[in-house]
mmCIF file of N, CA and C in Angstrom:
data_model
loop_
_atom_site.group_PDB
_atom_site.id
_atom_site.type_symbol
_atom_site.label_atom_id
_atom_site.label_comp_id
_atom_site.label_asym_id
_atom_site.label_seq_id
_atom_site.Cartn_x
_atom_site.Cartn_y
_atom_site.Cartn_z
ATOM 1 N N UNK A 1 92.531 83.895 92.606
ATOM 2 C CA UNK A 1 92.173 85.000 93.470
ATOM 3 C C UNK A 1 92.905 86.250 92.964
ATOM 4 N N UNK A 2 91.759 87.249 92.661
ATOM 5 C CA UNK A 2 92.901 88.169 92.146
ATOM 6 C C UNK A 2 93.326 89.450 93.573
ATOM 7 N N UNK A 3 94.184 90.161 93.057
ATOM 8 C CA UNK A 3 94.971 91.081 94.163
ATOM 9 C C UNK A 3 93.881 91.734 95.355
ATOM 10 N N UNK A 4 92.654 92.284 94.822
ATOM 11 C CA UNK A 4 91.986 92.964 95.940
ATOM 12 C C UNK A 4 91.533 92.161 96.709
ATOM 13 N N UNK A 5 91.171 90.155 95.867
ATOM 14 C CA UNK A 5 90.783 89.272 97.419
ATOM 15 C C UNK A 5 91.685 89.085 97.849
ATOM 16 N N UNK A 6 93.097 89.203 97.689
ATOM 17 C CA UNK A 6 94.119 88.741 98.533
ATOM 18 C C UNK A 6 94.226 89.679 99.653
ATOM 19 N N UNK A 7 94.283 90.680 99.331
ATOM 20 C CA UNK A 7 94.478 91.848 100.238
ATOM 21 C C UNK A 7 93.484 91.313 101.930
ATOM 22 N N UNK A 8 92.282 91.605 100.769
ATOM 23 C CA UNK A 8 91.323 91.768 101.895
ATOM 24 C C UNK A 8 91.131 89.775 102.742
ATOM 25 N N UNK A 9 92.005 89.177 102.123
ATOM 26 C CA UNK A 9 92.256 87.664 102.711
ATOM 27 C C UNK A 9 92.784 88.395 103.850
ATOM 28 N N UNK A 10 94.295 89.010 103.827
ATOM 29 C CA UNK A 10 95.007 89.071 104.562
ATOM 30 C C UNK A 10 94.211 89.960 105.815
ATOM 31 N N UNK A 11 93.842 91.331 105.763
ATOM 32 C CA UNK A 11 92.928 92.373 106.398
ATOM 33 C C UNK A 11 92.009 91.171 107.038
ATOM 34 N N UNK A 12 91.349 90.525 106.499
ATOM 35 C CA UNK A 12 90.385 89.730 107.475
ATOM 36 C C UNK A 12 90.925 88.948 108.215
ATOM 37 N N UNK A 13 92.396 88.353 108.017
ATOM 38 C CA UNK A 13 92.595 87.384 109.101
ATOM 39 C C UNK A 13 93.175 87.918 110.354
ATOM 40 N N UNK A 14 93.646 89.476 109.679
ATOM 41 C CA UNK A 14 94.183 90.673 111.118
ATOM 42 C C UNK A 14 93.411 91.090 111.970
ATOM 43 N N UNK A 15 92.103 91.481 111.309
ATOM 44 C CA UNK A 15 90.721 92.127 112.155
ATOM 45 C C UNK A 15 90.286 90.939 113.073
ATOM 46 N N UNK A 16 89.752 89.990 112.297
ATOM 47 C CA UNK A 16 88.878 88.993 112.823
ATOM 48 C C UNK A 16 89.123 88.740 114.162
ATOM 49 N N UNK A 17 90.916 88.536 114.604
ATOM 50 C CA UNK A 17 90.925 88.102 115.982
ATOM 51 C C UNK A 17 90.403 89.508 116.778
ATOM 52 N N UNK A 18 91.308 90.379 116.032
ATOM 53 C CA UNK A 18 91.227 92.073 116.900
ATOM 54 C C UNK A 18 89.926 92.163 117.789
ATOM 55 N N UNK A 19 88.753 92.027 116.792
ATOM 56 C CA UNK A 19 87.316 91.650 117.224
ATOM 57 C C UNK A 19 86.749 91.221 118.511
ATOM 58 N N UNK A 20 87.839 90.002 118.972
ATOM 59 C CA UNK A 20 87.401 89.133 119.891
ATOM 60 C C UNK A 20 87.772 89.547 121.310
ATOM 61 N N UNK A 21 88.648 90.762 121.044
ATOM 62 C CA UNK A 21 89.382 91.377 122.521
ATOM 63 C C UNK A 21 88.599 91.992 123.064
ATOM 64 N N UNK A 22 88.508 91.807 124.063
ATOM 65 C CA UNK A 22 86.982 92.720 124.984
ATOM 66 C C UNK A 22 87.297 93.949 124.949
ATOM 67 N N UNK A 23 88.038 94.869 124.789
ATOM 68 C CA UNK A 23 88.704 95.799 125.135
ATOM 69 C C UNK A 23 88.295 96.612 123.693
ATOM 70 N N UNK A 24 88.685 95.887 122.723
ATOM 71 C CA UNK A 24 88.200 96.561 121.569
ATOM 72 C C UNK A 24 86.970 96.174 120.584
ATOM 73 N N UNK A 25 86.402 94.826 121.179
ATOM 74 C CA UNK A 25 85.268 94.906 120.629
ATOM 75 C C UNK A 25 84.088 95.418 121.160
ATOM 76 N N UNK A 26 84.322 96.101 122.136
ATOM 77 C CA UNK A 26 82.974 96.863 122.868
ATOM 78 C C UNK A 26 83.633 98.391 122.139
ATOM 79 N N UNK A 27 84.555 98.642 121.530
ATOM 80 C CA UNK A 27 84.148 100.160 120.471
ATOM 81 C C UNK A 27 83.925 99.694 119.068
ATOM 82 N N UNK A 28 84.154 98.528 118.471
ATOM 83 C CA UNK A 28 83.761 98.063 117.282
ATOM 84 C C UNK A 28 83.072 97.584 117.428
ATOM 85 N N UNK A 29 82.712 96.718 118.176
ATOM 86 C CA UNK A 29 81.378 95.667 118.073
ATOM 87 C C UNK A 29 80.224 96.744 117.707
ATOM 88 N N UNK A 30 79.702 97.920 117.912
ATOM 89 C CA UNK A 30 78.775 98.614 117.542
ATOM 90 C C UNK A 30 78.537 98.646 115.939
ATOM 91 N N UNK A 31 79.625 98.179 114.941
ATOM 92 C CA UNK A 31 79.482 98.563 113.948
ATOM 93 C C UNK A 31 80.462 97.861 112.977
ATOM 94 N N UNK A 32 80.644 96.755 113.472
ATOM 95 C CA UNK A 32 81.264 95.555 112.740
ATOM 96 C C UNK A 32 81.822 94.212 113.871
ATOM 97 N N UNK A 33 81.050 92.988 113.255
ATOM 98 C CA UNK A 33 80.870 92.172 113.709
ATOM 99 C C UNK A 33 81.980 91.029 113.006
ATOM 100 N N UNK A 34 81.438 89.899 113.637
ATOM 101 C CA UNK A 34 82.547 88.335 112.800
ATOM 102 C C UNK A 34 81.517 87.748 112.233
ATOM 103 N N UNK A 35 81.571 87.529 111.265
ATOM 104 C CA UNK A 35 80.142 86.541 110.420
ATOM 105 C C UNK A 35 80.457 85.333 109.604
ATOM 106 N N UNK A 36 80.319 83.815 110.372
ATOM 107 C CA UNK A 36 80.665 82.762 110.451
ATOM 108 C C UNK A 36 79.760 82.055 109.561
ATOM 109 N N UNK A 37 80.015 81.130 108.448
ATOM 110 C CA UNK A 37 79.285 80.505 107.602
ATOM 111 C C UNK A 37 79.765 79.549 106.919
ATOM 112 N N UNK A 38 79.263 78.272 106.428
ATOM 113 C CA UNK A 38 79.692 77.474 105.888
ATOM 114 C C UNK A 38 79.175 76.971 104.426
ATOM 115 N N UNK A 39 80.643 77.686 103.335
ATOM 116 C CA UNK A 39 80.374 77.971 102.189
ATOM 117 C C UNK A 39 79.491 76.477 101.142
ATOM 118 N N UNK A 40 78.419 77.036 100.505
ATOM 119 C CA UNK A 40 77.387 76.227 100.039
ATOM 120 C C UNK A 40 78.291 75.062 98.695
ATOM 121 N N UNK A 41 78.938 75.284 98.070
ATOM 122 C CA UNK A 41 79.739 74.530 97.035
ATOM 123 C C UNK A 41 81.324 73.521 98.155
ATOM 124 N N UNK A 42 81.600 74.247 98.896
ATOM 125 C CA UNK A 42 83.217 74.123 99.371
ATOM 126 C C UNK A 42 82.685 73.147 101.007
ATOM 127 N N UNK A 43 82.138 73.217 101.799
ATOM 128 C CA UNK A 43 81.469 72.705 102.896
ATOM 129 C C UNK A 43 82.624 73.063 103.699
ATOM 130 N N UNK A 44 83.303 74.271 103.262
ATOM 131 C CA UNK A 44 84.175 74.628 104.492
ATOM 132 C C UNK A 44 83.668 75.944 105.283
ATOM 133 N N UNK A 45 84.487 76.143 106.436
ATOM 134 C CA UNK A 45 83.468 77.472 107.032
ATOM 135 C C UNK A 45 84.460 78.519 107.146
ATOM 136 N N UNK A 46 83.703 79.503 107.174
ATOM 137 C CA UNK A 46 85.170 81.019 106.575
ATOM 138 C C UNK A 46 84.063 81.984 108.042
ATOM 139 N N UNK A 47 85.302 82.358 108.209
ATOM 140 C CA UNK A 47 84.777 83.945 109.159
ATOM 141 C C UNK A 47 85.630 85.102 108.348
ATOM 142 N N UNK A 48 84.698 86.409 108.642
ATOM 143 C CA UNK A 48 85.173 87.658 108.002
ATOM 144 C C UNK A 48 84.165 88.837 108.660
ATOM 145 N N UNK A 49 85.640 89.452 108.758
ATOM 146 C CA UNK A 49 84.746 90.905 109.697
ATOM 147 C C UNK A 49 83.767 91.515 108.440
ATOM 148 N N UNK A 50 82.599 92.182 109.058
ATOM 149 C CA UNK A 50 81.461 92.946 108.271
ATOM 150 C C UNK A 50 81.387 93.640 108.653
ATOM 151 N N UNK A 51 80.711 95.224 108.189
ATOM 152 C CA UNK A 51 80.192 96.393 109.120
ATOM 153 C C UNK A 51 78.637 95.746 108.975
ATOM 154 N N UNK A 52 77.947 96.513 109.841
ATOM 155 C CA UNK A 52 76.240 96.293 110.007
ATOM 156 C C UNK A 52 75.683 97.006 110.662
ATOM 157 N N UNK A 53 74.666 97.193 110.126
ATOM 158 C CA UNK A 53 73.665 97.913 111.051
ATOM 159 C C UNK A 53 72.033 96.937 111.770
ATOM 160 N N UNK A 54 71.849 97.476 112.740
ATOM 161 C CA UNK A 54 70.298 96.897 112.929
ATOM 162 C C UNK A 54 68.979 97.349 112.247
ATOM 163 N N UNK A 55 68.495 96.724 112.187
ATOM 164 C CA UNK A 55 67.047 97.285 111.836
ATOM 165 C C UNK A 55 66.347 96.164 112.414
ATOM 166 N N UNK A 56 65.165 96.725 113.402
ATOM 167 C CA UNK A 56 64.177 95.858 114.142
ATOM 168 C C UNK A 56 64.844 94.649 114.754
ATOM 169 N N UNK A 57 64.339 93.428 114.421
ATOM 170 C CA UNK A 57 65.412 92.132 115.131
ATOM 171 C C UNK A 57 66.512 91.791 114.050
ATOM 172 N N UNK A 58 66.091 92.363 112.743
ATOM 173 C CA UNK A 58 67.115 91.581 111.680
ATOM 174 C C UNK A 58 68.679 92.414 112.092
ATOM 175 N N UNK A 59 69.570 91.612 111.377
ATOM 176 C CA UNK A 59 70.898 92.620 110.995
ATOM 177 C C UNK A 59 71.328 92.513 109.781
ATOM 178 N N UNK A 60 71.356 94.220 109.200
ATOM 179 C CA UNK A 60 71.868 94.324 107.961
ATOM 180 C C UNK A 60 72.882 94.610 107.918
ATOM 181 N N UNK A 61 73.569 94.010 106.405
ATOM 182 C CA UNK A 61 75.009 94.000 106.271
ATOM 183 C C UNK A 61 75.026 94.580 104.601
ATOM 184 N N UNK A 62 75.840 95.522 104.376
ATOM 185 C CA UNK A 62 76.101 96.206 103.401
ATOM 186 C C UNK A 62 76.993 95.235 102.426
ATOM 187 N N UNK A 63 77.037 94.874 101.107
ATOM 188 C CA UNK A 63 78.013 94.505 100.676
ATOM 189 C C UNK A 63 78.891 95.321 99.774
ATOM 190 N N UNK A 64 80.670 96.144 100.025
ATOM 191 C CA UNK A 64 80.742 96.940 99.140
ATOM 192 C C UNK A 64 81.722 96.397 98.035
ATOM 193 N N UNK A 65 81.661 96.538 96.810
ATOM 194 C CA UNK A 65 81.890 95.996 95.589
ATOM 195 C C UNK A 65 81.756 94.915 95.358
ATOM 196 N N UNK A 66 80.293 94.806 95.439
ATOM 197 C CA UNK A 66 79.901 92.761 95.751
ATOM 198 C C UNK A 66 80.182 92.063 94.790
ATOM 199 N N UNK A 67 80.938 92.793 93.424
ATOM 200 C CA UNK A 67 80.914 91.879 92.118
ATOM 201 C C UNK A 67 82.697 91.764 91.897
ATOM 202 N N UNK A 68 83.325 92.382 93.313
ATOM 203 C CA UNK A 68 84.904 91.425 93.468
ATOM 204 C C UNK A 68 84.546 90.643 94.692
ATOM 205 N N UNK A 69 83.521 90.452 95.110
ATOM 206 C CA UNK A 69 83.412 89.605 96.571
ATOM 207 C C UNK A 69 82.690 88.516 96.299
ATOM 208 N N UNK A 70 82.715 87.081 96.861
ATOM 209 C CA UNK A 70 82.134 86.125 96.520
ATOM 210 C C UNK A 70 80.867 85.591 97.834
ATOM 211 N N UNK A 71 81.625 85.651 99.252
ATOM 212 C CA UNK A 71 81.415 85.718 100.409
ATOM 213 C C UNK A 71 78.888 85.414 99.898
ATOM 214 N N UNK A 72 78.722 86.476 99.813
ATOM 215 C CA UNK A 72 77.549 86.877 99.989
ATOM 216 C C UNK A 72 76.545 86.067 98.788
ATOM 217 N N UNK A 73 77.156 85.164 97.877
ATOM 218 C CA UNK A 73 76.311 84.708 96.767
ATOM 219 C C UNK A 73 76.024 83.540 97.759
ATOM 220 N N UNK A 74 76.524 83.091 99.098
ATOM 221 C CA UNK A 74 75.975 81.967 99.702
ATOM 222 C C UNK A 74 74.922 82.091 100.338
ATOM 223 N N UNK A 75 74.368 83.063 100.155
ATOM 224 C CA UNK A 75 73.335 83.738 100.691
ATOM 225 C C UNK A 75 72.005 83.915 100.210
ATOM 226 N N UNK A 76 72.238 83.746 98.673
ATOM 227 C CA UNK A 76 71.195 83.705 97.185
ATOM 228 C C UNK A 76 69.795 83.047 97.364
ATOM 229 N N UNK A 77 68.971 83.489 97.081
ATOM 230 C CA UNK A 77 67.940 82.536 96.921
ATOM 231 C C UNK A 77 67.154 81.911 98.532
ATOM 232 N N UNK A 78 67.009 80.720 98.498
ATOM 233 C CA UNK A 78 67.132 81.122 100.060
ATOM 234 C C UNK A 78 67.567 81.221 101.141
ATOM 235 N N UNK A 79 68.836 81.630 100.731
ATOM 236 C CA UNK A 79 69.813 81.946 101.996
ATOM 237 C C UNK A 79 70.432 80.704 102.736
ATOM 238 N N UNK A 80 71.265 81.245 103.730
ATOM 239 C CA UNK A 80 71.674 80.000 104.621
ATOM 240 C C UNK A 80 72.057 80.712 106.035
ATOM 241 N N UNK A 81 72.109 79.575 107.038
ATOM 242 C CA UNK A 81 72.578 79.763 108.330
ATOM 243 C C UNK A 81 73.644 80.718 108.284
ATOM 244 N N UNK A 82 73.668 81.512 109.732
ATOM 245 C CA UNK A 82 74.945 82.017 109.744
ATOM 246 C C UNK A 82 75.206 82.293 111.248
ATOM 247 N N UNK A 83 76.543 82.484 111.697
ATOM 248 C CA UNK A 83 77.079 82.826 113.382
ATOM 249 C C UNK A 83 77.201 83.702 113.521
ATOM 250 N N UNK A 84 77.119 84.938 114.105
ATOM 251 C CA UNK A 84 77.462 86.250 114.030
ATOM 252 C C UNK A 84 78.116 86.734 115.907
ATOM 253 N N UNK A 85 79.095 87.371 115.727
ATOM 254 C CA UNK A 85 79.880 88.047 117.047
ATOM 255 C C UNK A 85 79.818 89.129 117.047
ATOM 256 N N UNK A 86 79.268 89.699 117.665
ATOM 257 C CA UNK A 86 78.812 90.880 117.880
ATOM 258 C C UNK A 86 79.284 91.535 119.245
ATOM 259 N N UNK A 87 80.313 92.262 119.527
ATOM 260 C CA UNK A 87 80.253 93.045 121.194
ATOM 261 C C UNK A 87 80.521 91.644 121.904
ATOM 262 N N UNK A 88 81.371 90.570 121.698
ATOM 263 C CA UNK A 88 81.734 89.667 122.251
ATOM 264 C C UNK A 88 80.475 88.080 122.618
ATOM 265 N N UNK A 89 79.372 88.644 121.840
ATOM 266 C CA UNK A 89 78.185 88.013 122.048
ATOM 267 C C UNK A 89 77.735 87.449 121.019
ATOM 268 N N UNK A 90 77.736 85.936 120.797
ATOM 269 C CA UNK A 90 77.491 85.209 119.585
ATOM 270 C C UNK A 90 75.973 84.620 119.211
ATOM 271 N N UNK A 91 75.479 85.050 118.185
ATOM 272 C CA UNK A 91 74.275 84.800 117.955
ATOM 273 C C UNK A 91 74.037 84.043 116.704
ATOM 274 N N UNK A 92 73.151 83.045 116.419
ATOM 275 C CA UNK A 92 73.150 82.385 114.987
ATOM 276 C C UNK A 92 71.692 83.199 114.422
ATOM 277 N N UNK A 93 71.778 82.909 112.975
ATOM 278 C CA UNK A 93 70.446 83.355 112.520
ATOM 279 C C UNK A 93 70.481 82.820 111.046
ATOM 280 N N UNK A 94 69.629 83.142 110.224
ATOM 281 C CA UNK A 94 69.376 82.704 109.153
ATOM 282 C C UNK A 94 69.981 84.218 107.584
ATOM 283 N N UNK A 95 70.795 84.150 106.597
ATOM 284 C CA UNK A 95 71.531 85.381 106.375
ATOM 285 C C UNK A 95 70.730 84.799 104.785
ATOM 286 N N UNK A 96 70.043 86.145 104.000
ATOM 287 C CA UNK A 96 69.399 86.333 102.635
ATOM 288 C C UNK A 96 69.899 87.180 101.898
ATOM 289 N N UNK A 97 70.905 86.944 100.448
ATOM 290 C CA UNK A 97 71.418 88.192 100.035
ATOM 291 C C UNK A 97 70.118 88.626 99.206
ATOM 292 N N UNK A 98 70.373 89.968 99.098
ATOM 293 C CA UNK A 98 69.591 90.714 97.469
ATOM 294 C C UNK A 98 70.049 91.443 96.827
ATOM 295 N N UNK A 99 70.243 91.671 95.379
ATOM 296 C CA UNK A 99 70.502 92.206 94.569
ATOM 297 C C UNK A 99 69.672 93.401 94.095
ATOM 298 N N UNK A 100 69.424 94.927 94.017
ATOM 299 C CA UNK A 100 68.276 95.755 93.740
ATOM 300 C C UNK A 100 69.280 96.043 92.136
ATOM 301 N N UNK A 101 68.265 96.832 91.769
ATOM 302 C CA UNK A 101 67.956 97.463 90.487
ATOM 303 C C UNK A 101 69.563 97.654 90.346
ATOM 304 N N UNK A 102 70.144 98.718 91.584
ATOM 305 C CA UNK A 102 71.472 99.428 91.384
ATOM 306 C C UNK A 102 72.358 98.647 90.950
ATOM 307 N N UNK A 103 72.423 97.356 91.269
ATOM 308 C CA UNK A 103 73.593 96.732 91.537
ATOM 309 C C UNK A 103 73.972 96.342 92.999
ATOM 310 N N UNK A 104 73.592 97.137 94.217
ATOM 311 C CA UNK A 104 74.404 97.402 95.643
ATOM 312 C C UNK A 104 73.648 95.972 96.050
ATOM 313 N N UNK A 105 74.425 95.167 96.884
ATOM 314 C CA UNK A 105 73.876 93.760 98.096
ATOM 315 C C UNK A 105 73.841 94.080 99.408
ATOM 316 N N UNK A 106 72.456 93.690 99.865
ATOM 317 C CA UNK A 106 72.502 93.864 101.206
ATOM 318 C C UNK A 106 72.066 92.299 101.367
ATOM 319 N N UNK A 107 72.827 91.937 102.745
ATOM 320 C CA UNK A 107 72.410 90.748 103.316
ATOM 321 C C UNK A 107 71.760 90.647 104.748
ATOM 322 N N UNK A 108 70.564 90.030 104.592
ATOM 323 C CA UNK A 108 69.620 90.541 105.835
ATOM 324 C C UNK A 108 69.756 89.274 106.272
ATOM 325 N N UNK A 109 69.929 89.278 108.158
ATOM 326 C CA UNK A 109 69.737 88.372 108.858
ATOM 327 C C UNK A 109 68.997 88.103 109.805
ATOM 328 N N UNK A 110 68.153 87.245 109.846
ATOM 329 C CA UNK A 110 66.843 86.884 110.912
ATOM 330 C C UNK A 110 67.677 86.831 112.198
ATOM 331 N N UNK A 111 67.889 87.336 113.219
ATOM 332 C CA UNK A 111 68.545 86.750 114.400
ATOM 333 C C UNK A 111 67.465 85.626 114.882
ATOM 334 N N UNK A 112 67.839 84.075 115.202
ATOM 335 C CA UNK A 112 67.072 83.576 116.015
ATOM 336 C C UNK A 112 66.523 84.134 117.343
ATOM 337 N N UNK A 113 65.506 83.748 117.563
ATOM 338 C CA UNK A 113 64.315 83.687 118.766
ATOM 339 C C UNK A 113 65.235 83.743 119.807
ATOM 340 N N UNK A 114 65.793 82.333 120.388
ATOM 341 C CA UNK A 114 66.244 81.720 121.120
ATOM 342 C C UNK A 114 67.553 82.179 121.853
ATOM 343 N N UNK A 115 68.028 83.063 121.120
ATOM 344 C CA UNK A 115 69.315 83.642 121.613
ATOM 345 C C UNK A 115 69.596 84.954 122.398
#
C-alpha cells in the first residue's frame, strides 16, 4: 500500500463513523454517503465514505484519481452489489464502474425497487 492509500485508509476509518451521527449526517448525507461492498478477489467487505450525486433513481459516484484507488475496479464489467448510507438511510443496489475516453470513473448505482 503505498502512502496516499494509507492516508486515505486512515481518513476513511475517521469519516465513516462521523457519517452515522444524526446530527451530522443530515448536513453530509446530502453529498457523501458510506458505500458497503464485498471485495470480488478478497470476499471481505470494506466501507468508505464517497461524495455522490443523484441522477433520476441511479446514484453517481465520482472516482478521483481512480488509477491510485482500487475500491471501484469491483465494479468492472458487470458490476456488483452494493449498501449505501445515505442521511442515516440504508439502501442496497447494484454499483457499474466506467472508464471514458479521459481516463475519469464514474460508478453508477441502480438503487433497488424495494427500498
Amino acid at each position: 500500500m503505498n502512502r496516499f492509500q494509507q492516508t486515505a485508509s486512515i481518513v476513511n476509518k475517521l469519516v465513516t463513523p462521523v457519517l452515522r451521527l444524526p446530527v451530522l449526517s443530515s448536513l453530509l448525507g446530502r453529498s457523501i454517503m458510506v458505500l458497503r461492498y464485498t471485495g470480488r478477489t478478497s470476499g471481505k467487505t470494506f466501507e468508505l465514505p464517497v461524495g455522490y450525486r443523484r441522477d433520476g433513481d441511479d446514484v453517481i459516484v465520482g472516482v478521483a484519481m481512480p488509477d491510485k484507488k482500487r475500491w471501484w475496479r469491483n465494479f468492472t464489467g458487470e458490476g456488483g452489489p452494493v449498501t449505501m448510507v445515505t442521511d442515516g438511510v440504508t439502501q442496497t443496489g447494484h454499483a457499474v464502474s466506467r472508464r471514458d475516453d479521459d481516463g475519469q470513473v464514474l460508478v453508477r448505482i441502480a438503487v433497488d425497487a424495494d427500498r
